[in-house]
GROMACS .gro file of C-alpha atoms in nm:
model
  489
    1UNK     CA    1   1.947   4.179   1.616
    2UNK     CA    2   1.741   4.405   1.834
    3UNK     CA    3   1.388   4.278   1.905
    4UNK     CA    4   1.098   4.461   1.743
    5UNK     CA    5   0.830   4.630   1.950
    6UNK     CA    6   0.603   4.331   1.882
    7UNK     CA    7   0.867   4.084   2.003
    8UNK     CA    8   0.923   4.293   2.315
    9UNK     CA    9   0.547   4.296   2.380
   10UNK     CA   10   0.542   3.918   2.347
   11UNK     CA   11   0.824   3.884   2.601
   12UNK     CA   12   0.643   4.115   2.843
   13UNK     CA   13   0.320   3.914   2.809
   14UNK     CA   14   0.513   3.590   2.860
   15UNK     CA   15   0.659   3.719   3.188
   16UNK     CA   16   0.310   3.777   3.331
   17UNK     CA   17   0.256   3.400   3.328
   18UNK     CA   18  -0.060   3.423   3.117
   19UNK     CA   19  -0.130   3.174   2.839
   20UNK     CA   20  -0.025   3.328   2.509
   21UNK     CA   21  -0.110   3.291   2.139
   22UNK     CA   22   0.122   3.457   1.885
   23UNK     CA   23  -0.009   3.510   1.533
   24UNK     CA   24   0.315   3.516   1.337
   25UNK     CA   25   0.293   3.607   0.969
   26UNK     CA   26   0.522   3.474   0.697
   27UNK     CA   27   0.888   3.555   0.760
   28UNK     CA   28   0.828   3.735   1.091
   29UNK     CA   29   1.083   3.535   1.293
   30UNK     CA   30   0.855   3.322   1.507
   31UNK     CA   31   1.127   3.080   1.620
   32UNK     CA   32   1.356   3.374   1.698
   33UNK     CA   33   1.078   3.518   1.913
   34UNK     CA   34   1.026   3.191   2.101
   35UNK     CA   35   1.399   3.166   2.175
   36UNK     CA   36   1.386   3.526   2.300
   37UNK     CA   37   1.112   3.428   2.547
   38UNK     CA   38   1.306   3.123   2.664
   39UNK     CA   39   1.629   3.318   2.716
   40UNK     CA   40   1.458   3.570   2.945
   41UNK     CA   41   1.346   3.319   3.210
   42UNK     CA   42   1.521   3.055   3.424
   43UNK     CA   43   1.210   2.837   3.422
   44UNK     CA   44   1.205   2.494   3.258
   45UNK     CA   45   1.034   2.477   2.920
   46UNK     CA   46   0.931   2.229   2.651
   47UNK     CA   47   0.910   2.306   2.280
   48UNK     CA   48   0.675   2.089   2.073
   49UNK     CA   49   0.805   2.089   1.717
   50UNK     CA   50   0.602   2.013   1.404
   51UNK     CA   51   0.853   1.752   1.281
   52UNK     CA   52   1.190   1.599   1.368
   53UNK     CA   53   1.393   1.834   1.146
   54UNK     CA   54   1.245   2.141   1.317
   55UNK     CA   55   1.310   1.986   1.660
   56UNK     CA   56   1.674   1.921   1.570
   57UNK     CA   57   1.721   2.279   1.448
   58UNK     CA   58   1.550   2.415   1.758
   59UNK     CA   59   1.796   2.235   1.987
   60UNK     CA   60   2.075   2.447   1.842
   61UNK     CA   61   1.884   2.769   1.906
   62UNK     CA   62   1.707   2.731   2.240
   63UNK     CA   63   1.886   2.749   2.578
   64UNK     CA   64   1.955   2.431   2.776
   65UNK     CA   65   1.650   2.500   2.995
   66UNK     CA   66   1.422   2.403   2.704
   67UNK     CA   67   1.375   2.048   2.578
   68UNK     CA   68   1.287   2.042   2.206
   69UNK     CA   69   1.095   1.736   2.088
   70UNK     CA   70   0.806   1.631   1.869
   71UNK     CA   71   0.485   1.500   2.022
   72UNK     CA   72   0.575   1.162   1.873
   73UNK     CA   73   0.906   1.160   2.062
   74UNK     CA   74   0.728   1.221   2.392
   75UNK     CA   75   0.474   0.953   2.309
   76UNK     CA   76   0.745   0.703   2.215
   77UNK     CA   77   0.926   0.753   2.546
   78UNK     CA   78   0.604   0.698   2.739
   79UNK     CA   79   0.426   0.429   2.534
   80UNK     CA   80   0.577   0.362   2.194
   81UNK     CA   81   0.897   0.194   2.313
   82UNK     CA   82   0.688  -0.104   2.423
   83UNK     CA   83   0.590  -0.158   2.058
   84UNK     CA   84   0.941  -0.147   1.906
   85UNK     CA   85   0.913  -0.504   1.782
   86UNK     CA   86   0.594  -0.428   1.591
   87UNK     CA   87   0.728  -0.099   1.455
   88UNK     CA   88   1.005  -0.291   1.280
   89UNK     CA   89   0.769  -0.548   1.130
   90UNK     CA   90   0.788  -0.594   0.751
   91UNK     CA   91   0.532  -0.429   0.530
   92UNK     CA   92   0.241  -0.638   0.408
   93UNK     CA   93  -0.031  -0.567   0.153
   94UNK     CA   94  -0.347  -0.410   0.293
   95UNK     CA   95  -0.559  -0.692   0.152
   96UNK     CA   96  -0.370  -0.946   0.361
   97UNK     CA   97  -0.428  -0.739   0.674
   98UNK     CA   98  -0.796  -0.706   0.589
   99UNK     CA   99  -0.825  -1.079   0.529
  100UNK     CA  100  -0.667  -1.150   0.869
  101UNK     CA  101  -0.928  -0.922   1.028
  102UNK     CA  102  -1.217  -1.095   0.851
  103UNK     CA  103  -1.262  -0.886   0.537
  104UNK     CA  104  -1.282  -1.172   0.289
  105UNK     CA  105  -1.525  -1.074   0.012
  106UNK     CA  106  -1.644  -0.788  -0.204
  107UNK     CA  107  -1.966  -0.597  -0.142
  108UNK     CA  108  -2.185  -0.372  -0.357
  109UNK     CA  109  -2.297  -0.028  -0.242
  110UNK     CA  110  -2.516   0.166  -0.484
  111UNK     CA  111  -2.380   0.105  -0.832
  112UNK     CA  112  -2.023   0.053  -0.711
  113UNK     CA  113  -1.859  -0.278  -0.631
  114UNK     CA  114  -1.601  -0.259  -0.355
  115UNK     CA  115  -1.343  -0.534  -0.379
  116UNK     CA  116  -1.193  -0.702  -0.075
  117UNK     CA  117  -0.879  -0.497  -0.142
  118UNK     CA  118  -1.068  -0.167  -0.158
  119UNK     CA  119  -1.245  -0.247   0.168
  120UNK     CA  120  -0.916  -0.338   0.336
  121UNK     CA  121  -0.752  -0.011   0.229
  122UNK     CA  122  -1.050   0.189   0.355
  123UNK     CA  123  -1.055   0.000   0.682
  124UNK     CA  124  -0.691   0.086   0.755
  125UNK     CA  125  -0.747   0.448   0.651
  126UNK     CA  126  -1.035   0.463   0.901
  127UNK     CA  127  -0.800   0.366   1.184
  128UNK     CA  128  -0.545   0.626   1.072
  129UNK     CA  129  -0.809   0.901   1.065
  130UNK     CA  130  -0.922   0.803   1.413
  131UNK     CA  131  -0.564   0.832   1.539
  132UNK     CA  132  -0.550   1.195   1.423
  133UNK     CA  133  -0.857   1.296   1.624
  134UNK     CA  134  -0.922   1.359   1.993
  135UNK     CA  135  -1.209   1.108   1.990
  136UNK     CA  136  -1.222   0.821   2.239
  137UNK     CA  137  -1.383   0.569   2.003
  138UNK     CA  138  -1.391   0.487   1.632
  139UNK     CA  139  -1.718   0.608   1.480
  140UNK     CA  140  -1.877   0.662   1.139
  141UNK     CA  141  -1.717   1.000   1.069
  142UNK     CA  142  -1.371   0.839   1.075
  143UNK     CA  143  -1.459   0.632   0.768
  144UNK     CA  144  -1.331   0.822   0.461
  145UNK     CA  145  -1.567   0.920   0.183
  146UNK     CA  146  -1.471   0.737  -0.133
  147UNK     CA  147  -1.505   0.881  -0.481
  148UNK     CA  148  -1.836   0.766  -0.622
  149UNK     CA  149  -1.981   0.705  -0.273
  150UNK     CA  150  -2.000   1.065  -0.150
  151UNK     CA  151  -2.378   1.046  -0.093
  152UNK     CA  152  -2.466   1.046   0.280
  153UNK     CA  153  -2.674   0.728   0.268
  154UNK     CA  154  -2.410   0.540   0.067
  155UNK     CA  155  -2.139   0.650   0.308
  156UNK     CA  156  -2.349   0.538   0.604
  157UNK     CA  157  -2.387   0.194   0.444
  158UNK     CA  158  -2.011   0.172   0.391
  159UNK     CA  159  -1.941   0.278   0.752
  160UNK     CA  160  -2.188   0.028   0.893
  161UNK     CA  161  -2.006  -0.250   0.713
  162UNK     CA  162  -1.651  -0.137   0.803
  163UNK     CA  163  -1.676  -0.017   1.164
  164UNK     CA  164  -1.670  -0.363   1.328
  165UNK     CA  165  -1.350  -0.444   1.137
  166UNK     CA  166  -1.192  -0.106   1.222
  167UNK     CA  167  -1.259  -0.161   1.593
  168UNK     CA  168  -1.112  -0.509   1.563
  169UNK     CA  169  -0.802  -0.354   1.402
  170UNK     CA  170  -0.761  -0.107   1.689
  171UNK     CA  171  -0.792  -0.393   1.939
  172UNK     CA  172  -0.527  -0.584   1.742
  173UNK     CA  173  -0.287  -0.289   1.778
  174UNK     CA  174  -0.297  -0.303   2.158
  175UNK     CA  175  -0.082  -0.619   2.162
  176UNK     CA  176   0.284  -0.510   2.192
  177UNK     CA  177   0.423  -0.843   2.072
  178UNK     CA  178   0.242  -0.935   1.750
  179UNK     CA  179  -0.066  -0.864   1.541
  180UNK     CA  180  -0.218  -0.849   1.195
  181UNK     CA  181  -0.207  -0.469   1.154
  182UNK     CA  182   0.127  -0.305   1.080
  183UNK     CA  183   0.205  -0.079   1.376
  184UNK     CA  184   0.315   0.278   1.301
  185UNK     CA  185   0.402   0.596   1.489
  186UNK     CA  186   0.054   0.750   1.484
  187UNK     CA  187  -0.076   0.446   1.672
  188UNK     CA  188   0.136   0.495   1.981
  189UNK     CA  189   0.077   0.872   1.967
  190UNK     CA  190  -0.297   0.807   1.993
  191UNK     CA  191  -0.250   0.551   2.270
  192UNK     CA  192  -0.043   0.805   2.464
  193UNK     CA  193  -0.305   1.076   2.418
  194UNK     CA  194  -0.579   0.846   2.547
  195UNK     CA  195  -0.388   0.818   2.878
  196UNK     CA  196  -0.430   1.196   2.927
  197UNK     CA  197  -0.056   1.245   2.991
  198UNK     CA  198   0.090   1.516   3.210
  199UNK     CA  199   0.399   1.688   3.062
  200UNK     CA  200   0.632   1.793   3.342
  201UNK     CA  201   0.732   2.151   3.256
  202UNK     CA  202   0.683   2.512   3.367
  203UNK     CA  203   0.582   2.631   3.019
  204UNK     CA  204   0.499   2.458   2.693
  205UNK     CA  205   0.566   2.606   2.348
  206UNK     CA  206   0.364   2.476   2.049
  207UNK     CA  207   0.497   2.561   1.703
  208UNK     CA  208   0.296   2.560   1.377
  209UNK     CA  209  -0.020   2.568   1.589
  210UNK     CA  210  -0.242   2.638   1.289
  211UNK     CA  211  -0.177   2.287   1.154
  212UNK     CA  212  -0.205   2.091   1.479
  213UNK     CA  213  -0.381   1.755   1.470
  214UNK     CA  214  -0.669   1.737   1.721
  215UNK     CA  215  -0.490   1.455   1.905
  216UNK     CA  216  -0.189   1.682   1.974
  217UNK     CA  217  -0.416   1.979   2.051
  218UNK     CA  218  -0.588   1.771   2.319
  219UNK     CA  219  -0.257   1.683   2.486
  220UNK     CA  220  -0.136   2.044   2.468
  221UNK     CA  221  -0.452   2.199   2.614
  222UNK     CA  222  -0.467   1.941   2.893
  223UNK     CA  223  -0.146   2.092   3.040
  224UNK     CA  224  -0.323   2.423   3.112
  225UNK     CA  225  -0.372   2.358   3.483
  226UNK     CA  226  -0.001   2.326   3.567
  227UNK     CA  227   0.198   2.484   3.280
  228UNK     CA  228   0.194   2.815   3.095
  229UNK     CA  229   0.085   2.751   2.736
  230UNK     CA  230   0.238   2.946   2.447
  231UNK     CA  231   0.131   2.870   2.091
  232UNK     CA  232   0.270   3.031   1.780
  233UNK     CA  233   0.159   3.001   1.420
  234UNK     CA  234  -0.020   3.171   1.135
  235UNK     CA  235  -0.393   3.105   1.100
  236UNK     CA  236  -0.370   3.220   0.738
  237UNK     CA  237  -0.134   2.926   0.670
  238UNK     CA  238  -0.384   2.667   0.796
  239UNK     CA  239  -0.385   2.461   0.475
  240UNK     CA  240  -0.406   2.104   0.603
  241UNK     CA  241  -0.772   2.087   0.714
  242UNK     CA  242  -0.830   1.818   0.452
  243UNK     CA  243  -0.575   1.601   0.634
  244UNK     CA  244  -0.739   1.639   0.975
  245UNK     CA  245  -0.532   1.934   1.100
  246UNK     CA  246  -0.705   2.208   1.297
  247UNK     CA  247  -0.627   2.574   1.358
  248UNK     CA  248  -0.627   2.582   1.739
  249UNK     CA  249  -0.520   2.946   1.763
  250UNK     CA  250  -0.833   3.147   1.686
  251UNK     CA  251  -1.040   3.018   1.979
  252UNK     CA  252  -0.753   2.984   2.226
  253UNK     CA  253  -0.826   3.116   2.577
  254UNK     CA  254  -0.531   3.344   2.647
  255UNK     CA  255  -0.356   3.667   2.552
  256UNK     CA  256  -0.346   3.716   2.172
  257UNK     CA  257  -0.060   3.912   2.013
  258UNK     CA  258   0.079   3.941   1.661
  259UNK     CA  259   0.414   3.942   1.481
  260UNK     CA  260   0.357   4.135   1.160
  261UNK     CA  261   0.704   4.264   1.062
  262UNK     CA  262   0.838   4.030   0.794
  263UNK     CA  263   1.214   4.002   0.750
  264UNK     CA  264   1.186   3.783   0.437
  265UNK     CA  265   1.053   4.033   0.183
  266UNK     CA  266   0.990   4.400   0.118
  267UNK     CA  267   0.685   4.631   0.123
  268UNK     CA  268   0.567   4.550  -0.233
  269UNK     CA  269   0.542   4.179  -0.160
  270UNK     CA  270   0.380   4.250   0.179
  271UNK     CA  271   0.110   4.442  -0.006
  272UNK     CA  272   0.041   4.139  -0.225
  273UNK     CA  273   0.037   3.910   0.080
  274UNK     CA  274  -0.211   4.140   0.253
  275UNK     CA  275  -0.445   4.111  -0.046
  276UNK     CA  276  -0.477   3.738   0.022
  277UNK     CA  277  -0.485   3.782   0.399
  278UNK     CA  278  -0.788   4.006   0.352
  279UNK     CA  279  -0.959   3.747   0.131
  280UNK     CA  280  -0.885   3.473   0.386
  281UNK     CA  281  -1.037   3.677   0.668
  282UNK     CA  282  -0.706   3.652   0.854
  283UNK     CA  283  -0.648   3.840   1.183
  284UNK     CA  284  -0.313   3.985   1.071
  285UNK     CA  285  -0.158   4.216   0.807
  286UNK     CA  286   0.212   4.221   0.721
  287UNK     CA  287   0.471   4.496   0.699
  288UNK     CA  288   0.763   4.437   0.464
  289UNK     CA  289   1.125   4.512   0.545
  290UNK     CA  290   1.236   4.838   0.383
  291UNK     CA  291   1.587   4.696   0.341
  292UNK     CA  292   1.462   4.403   0.127
  293UNK     CA  293   1.370   4.526  -0.225
  294UNK     CA  294   1.138   4.242  -0.331
  295UNK     CA  295   0.989   4.292  -0.679
  296UNK     CA  296   0.681   4.163  -0.859
  297UNK     CA  297   0.698   4.093  -1.231
  298UNK     CA  298   0.796   3.849  -1.503
  299UNK     CA  299   1.051   3.585  -1.400
  300UNK     CA  300   1.229   3.417  -1.691
  301UNK     CA  301   1.442   3.178  -1.485
  302UNK     CA  302   1.271   3.097  -1.155
  303UNK     CA  303   1.439   2.915  -0.871
  304UNK     CA  304   1.106   2.756  -0.783
  305UNK     CA  305   0.773   2.696  -0.956
  306UNK     CA  306   0.482   2.654  -0.713
  307UNK     CA  307   0.174   2.455  -0.817
  308UNK     CA  308  -0.173   2.397  -0.679
  309UNK     CA  309  -0.182   2.020  -0.734
  310UNK     CA  310   0.043   1.719  -0.778
  311UNK     CA  311  -0.079   1.688  -1.137
  312UNK     CA  312   0.009   2.052  -1.198
  313UNK     CA  313   0.354   1.983  -1.057
  314UNK     CA  314   0.395   1.687  -1.291
  315UNK     CA  315   0.298   1.904  -1.588
  316UNK     CA  316   0.559   2.163  -1.489
  317UNK     CA  317   0.826   1.896  -1.443
  318UNK     CA  318   0.769   1.760  -1.792
  319UNK     CA  319   0.760   2.104  -1.955
  320UNK     CA  320   1.082   2.210  -1.784
  321UNK     CA  321   1.256   1.884  -1.875
  322UNK     CA  322   1.149   1.931  -2.237
  323UNK     CA  323   1.322   2.270  -2.220
  324UNK     CA  324   1.646   2.103  -2.108
  325UNK     CA  325   1.634   2.197  -1.738
  326UNK     CA  326   1.758   1.986  -1.448
  327UNK     CA  327   1.444   1.973  -1.233
  328UNK     CA  328   1.402   1.893  -0.865
  329UNK     CA  329   1.072   1.815  -0.694
  330UNK     CA  330   1.005   1.901  -0.330
  331UNK     CA  331   0.935   1.583  -0.137
  332UNK     CA  332   1.055   1.362  -0.424
  333UNK     CA  333   0.853   1.188  -0.691
  334UNK     CA  334   0.692   0.902  -0.497
  335UNK     CA  335   0.338   1.044  -0.494
  336UNK     CA  336   0.351   1.123  -0.866
  337UNK     CA  337   0.498   0.782  -0.944
  338UNK     CA  338   0.218   0.598  -0.760
  339UNK     CA  339  -0.046   0.813  -0.932
  340UNK     CA  340   0.102   0.740  -1.275
  341UNK     CA  341   0.129   0.369  -1.195
  342UNK     CA  342  -0.236   0.368  -1.089
  343UNK     CA  343  -0.334   0.531  -1.418
  344UNK     CA  344  -0.127   0.274  -1.607
  345UNK     CA  345  -0.305  -0.010  -1.427
  346UNK     CA  346  -0.644   0.127  -1.526
  347UNK     CA  347  -0.539   0.184  -1.886
  348UNK     CA  348  -0.416  -0.177  -1.905
  349UNK     CA  349  -0.744  -0.313  -1.768
  350UNK     CA  350  -0.637  -0.376  -1.406
  351UNK     CA  351  -0.795  -0.240  -1.090
  352UNK     CA  352  -0.571  -0.011  -0.886
  353UNK     CA  353  -0.526   0.020  -0.511
  354UNK     CA  354  -0.453   0.396  -0.521
  355UNK     CA  355  -0.699   0.553  -0.271
  356UNK     CA  356  -0.806   0.824  -0.518
  357UNK     CA  357  -0.882   0.578  -0.799
  358UNK     CA  358  -0.965   0.259  -0.617
  359UNK     CA  359  -1.334   0.237  -0.719
  360UNK     CA  360  -1.282   0.277  -1.096
  361UNK     CA  361  -1.271  -0.052  -1.290
  362UNK     CA  362  -1.132   0.100  -1.612
  363UNK     CA  363  -0.962   0.413  -1.745
  364UNK     CA  364  -1.273   0.491  -1.947
  365UNK     CA  365  -1.483   0.485  -1.631
  366UNK     CA  366  -1.245   0.738  -1.472
  367UNK     CA  367  -1.253   0.957  -1.786
  368UNK     CA  368  -1.633   0.959  -1.776
  369UNK     CA  369  -1.639   1.042  -1.403
  370UNK     CA  370  -1.389   1.328  -1.442
  371UNK     CA  371  -1.574   1.476  -1.740
  372UNK     CA  372  -1.936   1.448  -1.630
  373UNK     CA  373  -1.955   1.419  -1.250
  374UNK     CA  374  -1.910   1.750  -1.060
  375UNK     CA  375  -1.740   1.561  -0.774
  376UNK     CA  376  -1.471   1.439  -1.015
  377UNK     CA  377  -1.375   1.764  -1.190
  378UNK     CA  378  -1.049   1.785  -0.997
  379UNK     CA  379  -0.938   1.461  -1.165
  380UNK     CA  380  -0.972   1.612  -1.513
  381UNK     CA  381  -0.614   1.750  -1.515
  382UNK     CA  382  -0.482   1.400  -1.439
  383UNK     CA  383  -0.689   1.252  -1.721
  384UNK     CA  384  -0.566   1.522  -1.961
  385UNK     CA  385  -0.203   1.472  -1.858
  386UNK     CA  386  -0.215   1.096  -1.904
  387UNK     CA  387  -0.407   1.116  -2.230
  388UNK     CA  388  -0.162   1.374  -2.366
  389UNK     CA  389   0.173   1.227  -2.257
  390UNK     CA  390   0.104   0.866  -2.161
  391UNK     CA  391   0.198   0.700  -1.834
  392UNK     CA  392   0.541   0.579  -1.950
  393UNK     CA  393   0.653   0.934  -2.032
  394UNK     CA  394   0.536   1.051  -1.690
  395UNK     CA  395   0.719   0.768  -1.512
  396UNK     CA  396   1.033   0.839  -1.715
  397UNK     CA  397   1.022   1.205  -1.614
  398UNK     CA  398   0.989   1.114  -1.245
  399UNK     CA  399   1.287   0.878  -1.279
  400UNK     CA  400   1.502   1.164  -1.414
  401UNK     CA  401   1.432   1.413  -1.133
  402UNK     CA  402   1.746   1.576  -0.993
  403UNK     CA  403   1.819   1.610  -0.620
  404UNK     CA  404   1.713   1.960  -0.513
  405UNK     CA  405   2.068   2.082  -0.437
  406UNK     CA  406   2.169   1.999  -0.797
  407UNK     CA  407   1.854   2.123  -0.971
  408UNK     CA  408   1.834   2.439  -1.181
  409UNK     CA  409   1.471   2.483  -1.076
  410UNK     CA  410   1.261   2.325  -0.802
  411UNK     CA  411   0.897   2.237  -0.862
  412UNK     CA  412   0.672   2.214  -0.558
  413UNK     CA  413   0.310   2.215  -0.459
  414UNK     CA  414   0.219   2.511  -0.241
  415UNK     CA  415   0.145   2.270   0.043
  416UNK     CA  416   0.496   2.126   0.040
  417UNK     CA  417   0.649   2.473  -0.002
  418UNK     CA  418   0.524   2.586   0.338
  419UNK     CA  419   0.822   2.678   0.554
  420UNK     CA  420   1.048   2.711   0.247
  421UNK     CA  421   1.175   3.018   0.060
  422UNK     CA  422   1.357   3.090  -0.268
  423UNK     CA  423   1.503   3.403  -0.434
  424UNK     CA  424   1.283   3.398  -0.749
  425UNK     CA  425   0.942   3.226  -0.757
  426UNK     CA  426   0.690   3.162  -1.035
  427UNK     CA  427   0.327   3.071  -0.958
  428UNK     CA  428   0.207   2.795  -1.193
  429UNK     CA  429  -0.115   2.822  -1.392
  430UNK     CA  430  -0.313   2.548  -1.213
  431UNK     CA  431  -0.442   2.781  -0.939
  432UNK     CA  432  -0.815   2.795  -1.016
  433UNK     CA  433  -0.978   3.125  -1.109
  434UNK     CA  434  -1.333   3.154  -0.967
  435UNK     CA  435  -1.602   3.075  -1.222
  436UNK     CA  436  -1.749   3.374  -1.404
  437UNK     CA  437  -2.127   3.366  -1.370
  438UNK     CA  438  -2.189   3.451  -1.734
  439UNK     CA  439  -2.554   3.377  -1.829
  440UNK     CA  440  -2.676   3.306  -2.178
  441UNK     CA  441  -2.821   3.575  -2.405
  442UNK     CA  442  -3.173   3.534  -2.270
  443UNK     CA  443  -3.095   3.586  -1.901
  444UNK     CA  444  -2.951   3.936  -1.907
  445UNK     CA  445  -2.611   4.087  -1.820
  446UNK     CA  446  -2.322   3.889  -1.677
  447UNK     CA  447  -2.307   3.850  -1.301
  448UNK     CA  448  -2.006   3.892  -1.077
  449UNK     CA  449  -1.768   3.594  -1.051
  450UNK     CA  450  -1.796   3.357  -0.759
  451UNK     CA  451  -1.638   3.476  -0.434
  452UNK     CA  452  -1.290   3.347  -0.359
  453UNK     CA  453  -1.290   3.048  -0.126
  454UNK     CA  454  -1.104   3.129   0.196
  455UNK     CA  455  -0.912   2.798   0.186
  456UNK     CA  456  -0.788   2.885  -0.162
  457UNK     CA  457  -0.695   3.234  -0.040
  458UNK     CA  458  -0.486   3.081   0.241
  459UNK     CA  459  -0.306   2.856  -0.004
  460UNK     CA  460  -0.238   3.151  -0.235
  461UNK     CA  461  -0.101   3.347   0.063
  462UNK     CA  462   0.143   3.064   0.137
  463UNK     CA  463   0.250   3.057  -0.229
  464UNK     CA  464   0.313   3.429  -0.272
  465UNK     CA  465   0.515   3.461   0.050
  466UNK     CA  466   0.783   3.204  -0.044
  467UNK     CA  467   1.000   3.455  -0.232
  468UNK     CA  468   1.278   3.690  -0.122
  469UNK     CA  469   1.374   3.878  -0.439
  470UNK     CA  470   1.115   3.855  -0.718
  471UNK     CA  471   0.770   3.700  -0.759
  472UNK     CA  472   0.591   3.621  -1.085
  473UNK     CA  473   0.221   3.593  -0.992
  474UNK     CA  474   0.156   3.388  -1.306
  475UNK     CA  475  -0.143   3.165  -1.232
  476UNK     CA  476  -0.269   3.399  -0.960
  477UNK     CA  477  -0.249   3.721  -1.163
  478UNK     CA  478  -0.626   3.701  -1.226
  479UNK     CA  479  -0.672   3.841  -0.875
  480UNK     CA  480  -0.609   4.194  -1.010
  481UNK     CA  481  -0.921   4.165  -1.230
  482UNK     CA  482  -1.144   4.015  -0.961
  483UNK     CA  483  -1.387   4.255  -0.787
  484UNK     CA  484  -1.277   4.124  -0.446
  485UNK     CA  485  -0.909   4.153  -0.529
  486UNK     CA  486  -0.847   4.500  -0.388
  487UNK     CA  487  -0.840   4.504  -0.007
  488UNK     CA  488  -0.985   4.807   0.175
  489UNK     CA  489  -0.734   5.078   0.257
   0.00000   0.00000   0.00000
């Protein structure tokens, strides 16, 4: 196909040798554009892919002058291969690892008792969070905030107790032959980054830049002095901040261009996407392809149902199975299975090791927290689901999931749907509508609803742009009644 004017402008900017950031909206052919750049120069390039599957696909599309790898693959070649023996070590329970590091007894913080197992899980999570950052040392902000200990002083007390053990764990990981902590791929990636590596290339392409971990961002930006940097992504699809990812595009020092012509969907869907782009404060607006007649309206038989949460996905799976459908779940059912098993443990009087529920001694304690504590409101759907269906019914439904290629309908969270597309999509009803500020009779007329959170707007943008033929807004249709729902122009 002939390049668009925007793709031609990107190629021209690339040939100047300047560092370049490409804001590429949903379906705008970002990988096609990067291959166009690579095919117009004899220089040697590197393409940093978001995951192994993308890297493998890229190798079939880029010219031989470009090496396509993940950051982990580069790190393994430089550092990780020395730890192969530890990478293949058998799994062991977190409490055993904690015990080996000196975590041998429970402690009490505030009104919560943290078992030795809970402390061990949190200790290992602290090391993982550190590995995702560009920080040189493990500090307090790497210690996760646990449910029930969100208060700043309580978190500080937890961090003070755990940091010596976390630093001991990181020291343990430096031994390539043996150790107490199970060695994984993020460990050698962090070790590689700490060496401030130099990637030998003339230009470096970074894909999915809006979801780059700070540790990879640091490596990428450190190549500026000897290589031309080109990053591509969509700031409006930056939906993994909660996992430590960072949108490195907005503040990037270089030429900024956009790809706004979508080839996935038509003008009507582009209009809906632009509504959410406006709410997210995104630096781009999309144009739909006139040759793609995408519609908005009721979808009776969707190819995919997109949900806000894992619990919402589980609800959809069970409803669809009750209707006799063969249902697939993007990413498989492992996360739902572990959540249901954790709920079963609590209901049967056992403590659970699930990180979301680890501090609750009983199911009743979790019910009370979800109902009455503002910090626990997002757990209320889980409580309702378990109380309505029971854990055994949920586990049975997960066991009967069909492989996606054989499913009549695929259920997915919006997060896991990123990068995917389907002909007909339905948005599930667990996308939260902003609270209406309706006062009581004594305080006067109703106020406007709360403004729409920009993170929620970005997630909605991802959800509505997964379709090619027809979109049922479903759980996001409230946007048409919201005062902020109509973008200017």
